[in-house]
Amino acid sequence: MKHSTLIAALLCLLMGVFARAETYQLVTEEWAPYNFRENEQITGMATEVVRAIMALTGDDFEIRMRPSMRASHVLQTQPRTIMYSMFRTPEREPLFKWVGPIAEESIYPYQLAAATQPIHTLEQLLHAPRITTRHAGLVPAMLASMGFDNLDMSATESRQLYRMLLAGRTEVIIGDTDAGVAYYSRQLNIAPETMRRVPIELYRSPLYIAFSRDSDDDLVANWASALERLRETGELERIHSRYR
């Protein structure tokens, strides 16, 4: 009888774990080099970190790629949802549970190195003829809050920013971290000396994994512990180094 009771308890525990695993959805957006699709596979620095975490925790959640605003909406409105990678801002802080940081990044403007009017100050940037950024998300919202009224928010994805800059359709682009600029420069065969980073750090923040507020605290704690283990063993740094 004791053995039967023990077996029944273990089965209940396992069923609870399986049920929990099946009900969590894991979403991300196209934002290279952290999370992006390549050869029909979702990859990237943050994706590798998330998969390494799940290898330690025993979770096996399917990663689904969603458009940027759609992924954020799913995280805010649907239960048991995980999203990566997200800037942890004061406005977002109370909305989610957080695991991280998985990296810390900055966003700078970029212009053509051959530009006739190189930009060096924020005042010059504010009065640039045109600054192109993506149509939605944290970056355009941040720029608008800083008083920029020269924004062109027509780009629906990052590659458009670089093509518009190279074609002379804009003077400045803002949207990616330095790692992102390096990634798209390689993808589009842009020589390193073609663009220059404007020396104005517009935004700096760590990147995190965000969990919907209803997520199980034990799950969040397990992911946090697994990330710390990756940090301590040097595996986190090894993943980072592959994308520099």
Tab-separated table of C-alpha atoms in Angstrom:
chain	number	residue	atom	x	y	z
A	1	MET	CA	0.000	0.000	0.000
A	2	LYS	CA	2.860	2.358	0.871
A	3	HIS	CA	4.509	1.644	-2.486
A	4	SER	CA	1.225	2.300	-4.319
A	5	THR	CA	0.792	5.600	-2.499
A	6	LEU	CA	4.370	6.628	-3.330
A	7	ILE	CA	3.972	5.698	-6.996
A	8	ALA	CA	0.691	7.596	-7.209
A	9	ALA	CA	2.322	10.681	-5.667
A	10	LEU	CA	5.230	10.527	-8.104
A	11	LEU	CA	2.865	10.151	-11.049
A	12	CYS	CA	0.909	13.199	-9.924
A	13	LEU	CA	4.125	15.190	-9.599
A	14	LEU	CA	5.312	14.157	-13.057
A	15	MET	CA	1.933	14.888	-14.594
A	16	GLY	CA	2.046	18.344	-13.022
A	17	VAL	CA	5.481	18.989	-14.494
A	18	PHE	CA	4.407	17.789	-17.940
A	19	ALA	CA	1.246	19.874	-17.794
A	20	ARG	CA	3.247	22.946	-16.842
A	21	ALA	CA	5.721	22.398	-19.667
A	22	GLU	CA	2.987	21.927	-22.253
A	23	THR	CA	1.142	25.095	-21.345
A	24	TYR	CA	4.025	27.581	-21.541
A	25	GLN	CA	4.573	29.351	-24.828
A	26	LEU	CA	7.994	30.786	-25.641
A	27	VAL	CA	8.036	33.657	-28.137
A	28	THR	CA	10.615	35.960	-29.629
A	29	GLU	CA	10.927	38.523	-32.413
A	30	GLU	CA	13.266	38.995	-35.374
A	31	TRP	CA	16.109	41.057	-33.891
A	32	ALA	CA	19.561	39.955	-34.995
A	33	PRO	CA	21.986	38.931	-33.702
A	34	TYR	CA	20.032	38.047	-30.545
A	35	ASN	CA	17.067	36.225	-32.056
A	36	PHE	CA	16.582	35.665	-35.760
A	37	ARG	CA	15.663	33.047	-38.333
A	38	GLU	CA	18.379	31.454	-40.459
A	39	ASN	CA	17.946	28.440	-42.753
A	40	GLU	CA	14.417	27.991	-41.375
A	41	GLN	CA	15.786	27.740	-37.831
A	42	ILE	CA	15.442	30.224	-34.980
A	43	THR	CA	18.924	31.046	-33.765
A	44	GLY	CA	20.975	33.930	-32.324
A	45	MET	CA	22.891	34.763	-29.181
A	46	ALA	CA	19.869	35.055	-26.887
A	47	THR	CA	18.301	31.966	-28.452
A	48	GLU	CA	21.419	29.952	-27.630
A	49	VAL	CA	21.281	31.216	-24.047
A	50	VAL	CA	17.614	30.256	-23.709
A	51	ARG	CA	18.242	26.781	-25.129
A	52	ALA	CA	21.216	26.322	-22.781
A	53	ILE	CA	18.982	27.297	-19.857
A	54	MET	CA	16.320	24.768	-20.879
A	55	ALA	CA	18.983	22.074	-21.216
A	56	LEU	CA	19.787	22.634	-17.536
A	57	THR	CA	16.192	22.961	-16.282
A	58	GLY	CA	14.813	20.079	-18.345
A	59	ASP	CA	12.226	22.306	-20.057
A	60	ASP	CA	11.506	21.811	-23.745
A	61	PHE	CA	9.327	24.718	-24.804
A	62	GLU	CA	8.938	25.323	-28.534
A	63	ILE	CA	10.236	28.723	-29.630
A	64	ARG	CA	7.923	30.641	-31.933
A	65	MET	CA	8.897	33.727	-33.925
A	66	ARG	CA	6.351	36.541	-33.895
A	67	PRO	CA	6.342	40.089	-35.310
A	68	SER	CA	7.706	42.515	-32.717
A	69	MET	CA	4.468	44.123	-31.562
A	70	ARG	CA	2.605	40.807	-31.767
A	71	ALA	CA	5.162	39.083	-29.520
A	72	SER	CA	4.861	41.848	-26.911
A	73	HIS	CA	1.069	41.697	-27.091
A	74	VAL	CA	1.076	37.932	-26.558
A	75	LEU	CA	3.335	38.328	-23.525
A	76	GLN	CA	1.033	40.923	-21.985
A	77	THR	CA	-2.285	39.254	-22.709
A	78	GLN	CA	-1.823	35.480	-22.763
A	79	PRO	CA	-1.132	33.293	-19.715
A	80	ARG	CA	2.078	31.344	-19.102
A	81	THR	CA	4.100	33.130	-21.729
A	82	ILE	CA	7.855	33.712	-21.931
A	83	MET	CA	9.516	36.216	-24.266
A	84	TYR	CA	13.130	37.043	-25.019
A	85	SER	CA	15.105	39.210	-25.473
A	86	MET	CA	13.692	42.380	-23.921
A	87	PHE	CA	15.103	45.604	-22.582
A	88	ARG	CA	14.107	45.868	-18.929
A	89	THR	CA	12.730	49.391	-18.646
A	90	PRO	CA	11.082	51.139	-15.657
A	91	GLU	CA	7.761	51.099	-17.536
A	92	ARG	CA	7.961	47.354	-18.165
A	93	GLU	CA	9.323	46.454	-14.724
A	94	PRO	CA	5.975	45.774	-12.955
A	95	LEU	CA	4.388	44.056	-15.951
A	96	PHE	CA	6.511	40.898	-15.981
A	97	LYS	CA	8.795	38.607	-14.018
A	98	TRP	CA	12.410	38.816	-15.125
A	99	VAL	CA	15.438	36.557	-15.573
A	100	GLY	CA	18.766	38.069	-16.540
A	101	PRO	CA	20.617	39.944	-17.617
A	102	ILE	CA	21.668	37.858	-20.585
A	103	ALA	CA	23.591	40.787	-22.117
A	104	GLU	CA	23.936	44.560	-21.834
A	105	GLU	CA	23.742	46.649	-24.988
A	106	SER	CA	23.694	50.247	-26.211
A	107	ILE	CA	22.053	51.909	-29.194
A	108	TYR	CA	23.862	54.568	-31.229
A	109	PRO	CA	22.944	56.417	-34.425
A	110	TYR	CA	24.816	55.573	-37.625
A	111	GLN	CA	25.464	57.646	-40.739
A	112	LEU	CA	27.565	57.240	-43.864
A	113	ALA	CA	31.258	57.774	-43.232
A	114	ALA	CA	31.357	59.995	-46.344
A	115	ALA	CA	28.545	62.259	-45.088
A	116	THR	CA	29.261	65.923	-45.863
A	117	GLN	CA	27.971	66.945	-42.426
A	118	PRO	CA	29.257	64.524	-39.791
A	119	ILE	CA	27.167	64.565	-36.625
A	120	HIS	CA	28.959	64.806	-33.284
A	121	THR	CA	26.426	66.249	-30.821
A	122	LEU	CA	22.859	65.604	-29.711
A	123	GLU	CA	21.899	69.092	-30.881
A	124	GLN	CA	23.112	68.283	-34.394
A	125	LEU	CA	21.240	64.991	-34.300
A	126	LEU	CA	18.017	66.708	-33.277
A	127	HIS	CA	18.302	68.941	-36.335
A	128	ALA	CA	19.375	66.304	-38.857
A	129	PRO	CA	17.226	66.455	-42.029
A	130	ARG	CA	15.944	62.915	-41.533
A	131	ILE	CA	16.446	60.050	-39.095
A	132	THR	CA	15.054	56.663	-40.100
A	133	THR	CA	14.042	54.070	-37.546
A	134	ARG	CA	11.642	51.147	-37.445
A	135	HIS	CA	7.921	51.803	-37.505
A	136	ALA	CA	7.201	50.582	-33.962
A	137	GLY	CA	8.823	49.441	-30.760
A	138	LEU	CA	11.010	50.750	-27.969
A	139	VAL	CA	13.467	52.734	-30.136
A	140	PRO	CA	10.987	54.988	-32.012
A	141	ALA	CA	9.041	55.547	-28.788
A	142	MET	CA	12.256	56.510	-26.987
A	143	LEU	CA	13.296	58.901	-29.752
A	144	ALA	CA	9.882	60.570	-29.816
A	145	SER	CA	10.035	61.069	-26.034
A	146	MET	CA	13.426	62.798	-26.444
A	147	GLY	CA	11.880	65.432	-28.699
A	148	PHE	CA	12.925	64.188	-32.136
A	149	ASP	CA	10.508	65.554	-34.734
A	150	ASN	CA	12.589	64.525	-37.748
A	151	LEU	CA	11.789	60.810	-37.599
A	152	ASP	CA	10.974	58.652	-40.586
A	153	MET	CA	9.357	55.512	-39.160
A	154	SER	CA	8.713	53.792	-42.472
A	155	ALA	CA	11.078	50.823	-42.026
A	156	THR	CA	9.271	47.619	-41.146
A	157	GLU	CA	12.456	45.609	-40.601
A	158	SER	CA	16.132	46.302	-39.926
A	159	ARG	CA	17.522	45.596	-43.403
A	160	GLN	CA	15.489	48.496	-44.775
A	161	LEU	CA	17.399	50.916	-42.551
A	162	TYR	CA	20.748	50.049	-44.140
A	163	ARG	CA	19.408	49.961	-47.692
A	164	MET	CA	17.833	53.391	-47.246
A	165	LEU	CA	21.057	54.824	-45.817
A	166	LEU	CA	23.181	53.386	-48.639
A	167	ALA	CA	20.710	54.654	-51.251
A	168	GLY	CA	20.851	58.193	-49.854
A	169	ARG	CA	17.198	58.155	-48.828
A	170	THR	CA	18.041	59.104	-45.238
A	171	GLU	CA	20.900	60.784	-43.400
A	172	VAL	CA	20.891	58.792	-40.148
A	173	ILE	CA	19.589	55.409	-39.025
A	174	ILE	CA	18.835	54.339	-35.455
A	175	GLY	CA	17.587	50.903	-34.530
A	176	ASP	CA	20.256	48.330	-33.754
A	177	THR	CA	22.986	47.758	-31.222
A	178	ASP	CA	26.599	47.646	-32.412
A	179	ALA	CA	26.321	43.856	-32.611
A	180	GLY	CA	23.222	44.229	-34.764
A	181	VAL	CA	24.944	46.716	-37.072
A	182	ALA	CA	27.880	44.317	-37.465
A	183	TYR	CA	25.498	41.452	-38.248
A	184	TYR	CA	23.537	43.333	-40.932
A	185	SER	CA	26.733	44.759	-42.406
A	186	ARG	CA	27.921	41.198	-42.980
A	187	GLN	CA	24.547	40.108	-44.338
A	188	LEU	CA	24.388	43.001	-46.810
A	189	ASN	CA	28.112	42.993	-47.667
A	190	ILE	CA	28.629	46.516	-46.343
A	191	ALA	CA	32.334	47.278	-45.947
A	192	PRO	CA	33.361	48.311	-42.396
A	193	GLU	CA	34.483	51.786	-43.503
A	194	THR	CA	31.142	52.579	-45.184
A	195	MET	CA	29.299	53.690	-42.032
A	196	ARG	CA	30.352	55.582	-38.939
A	197	ARG	CA	28.905	55.343	-35.457
A	198	VAL	CA	27.713	58.740	-34.253
A	199	PRO	CA	29.285	59.177	-30.773
A	200	ILE	CA	25.980	59.673	-28.953
A	201	GLU	CA	24.777	56.815	-26.746
A	202	LEU	CA	21.013	57.166	-26.956
A	203	TYR	CA	20.080	54.132	-24.910
A	204	ARG	CA	21.798	51.564	-22.725
A	205	SER	CA	20.081	48.718	-20.943
A	206	PRO	CA	20.488	45.030	-20.093
A	207	LEU	CA	18.589	42.414	-22.066
A	208	TYR	CA	16.367	40.005	-20.134
A	209	ILE	CA	13.992	37.090	-20.476
A	210	ALA	CA	10.472	38.202	-19.514
A	211	PHE	CA	7.752	35.981	-18.021
A	212	SER	CA	4.054	36.802	-17.842
A	213	ARG	CA	2.974	37.698	-14.292
A	214	ASP	CA	1.077	34.417	-13.819
A	215	SER	CA	4.198	32.315	-14.495
A	216	ASP	CA	5.142	29.841	-11.771
A	217	ASP	CA	7.700	31.326	-9.367
A	218	ASP	CA	9.573	28.020	-9.209
A	219	LEU	CA	9.972	28.020	-12.983
A	220	VAL	CA	11.310	31.590	-12.961
A	221	ALA	CA	13.691	30.736	-10.109
A	222	ASN	CA	14.930	27.627	-11.934
A	223	TRP	CA	15.682	29.657	-15.064
A	224	ALA	CA	17.482	32.286	-12.986
A	225	SER	CA	19.602	29.608	-11.308
A	226	ALA	CA	20.400	28.002	-14.648
A	227	LEU	CA	21.477	31.339	-16.114
A	228	GLU	CA	23.739	31.957	-13.129
A	229	ARG	CA	25.285	28.542	-13.660
A	230	LEU	CA	25.977	29.419	-17.315
A	231	ARG	CA	27.622	32.617	-16.103
A	232	GLU	CA	29.760	30.862	-13.498
A	233	THR	CA	30.975	28.135	-15.859
A	234	GLY	CA	31.894	30.618	-18.583
A	235	GLU	CA	29.361	29.231	-21.049
A	236	LEU	CA	27.474	32.548	-21.207
A	237	GLU	CA	30.662	34.365	-22.237
A	238	ARG	CA	31.436	31.662	-24.809
A	239	ILE	CA	28.008	32.172	-26.394
A	240	HIS	CA	28.517	35.951	-26.429
A	241	SER	CA	31.939	35.616	-28.075
A	242	ARG	CA	30.480	33.725	-31.033
A	243	TYR	CA	28.381	36.776	-31.971
A	244	ARG	CA	30.922	39.560	-31.513
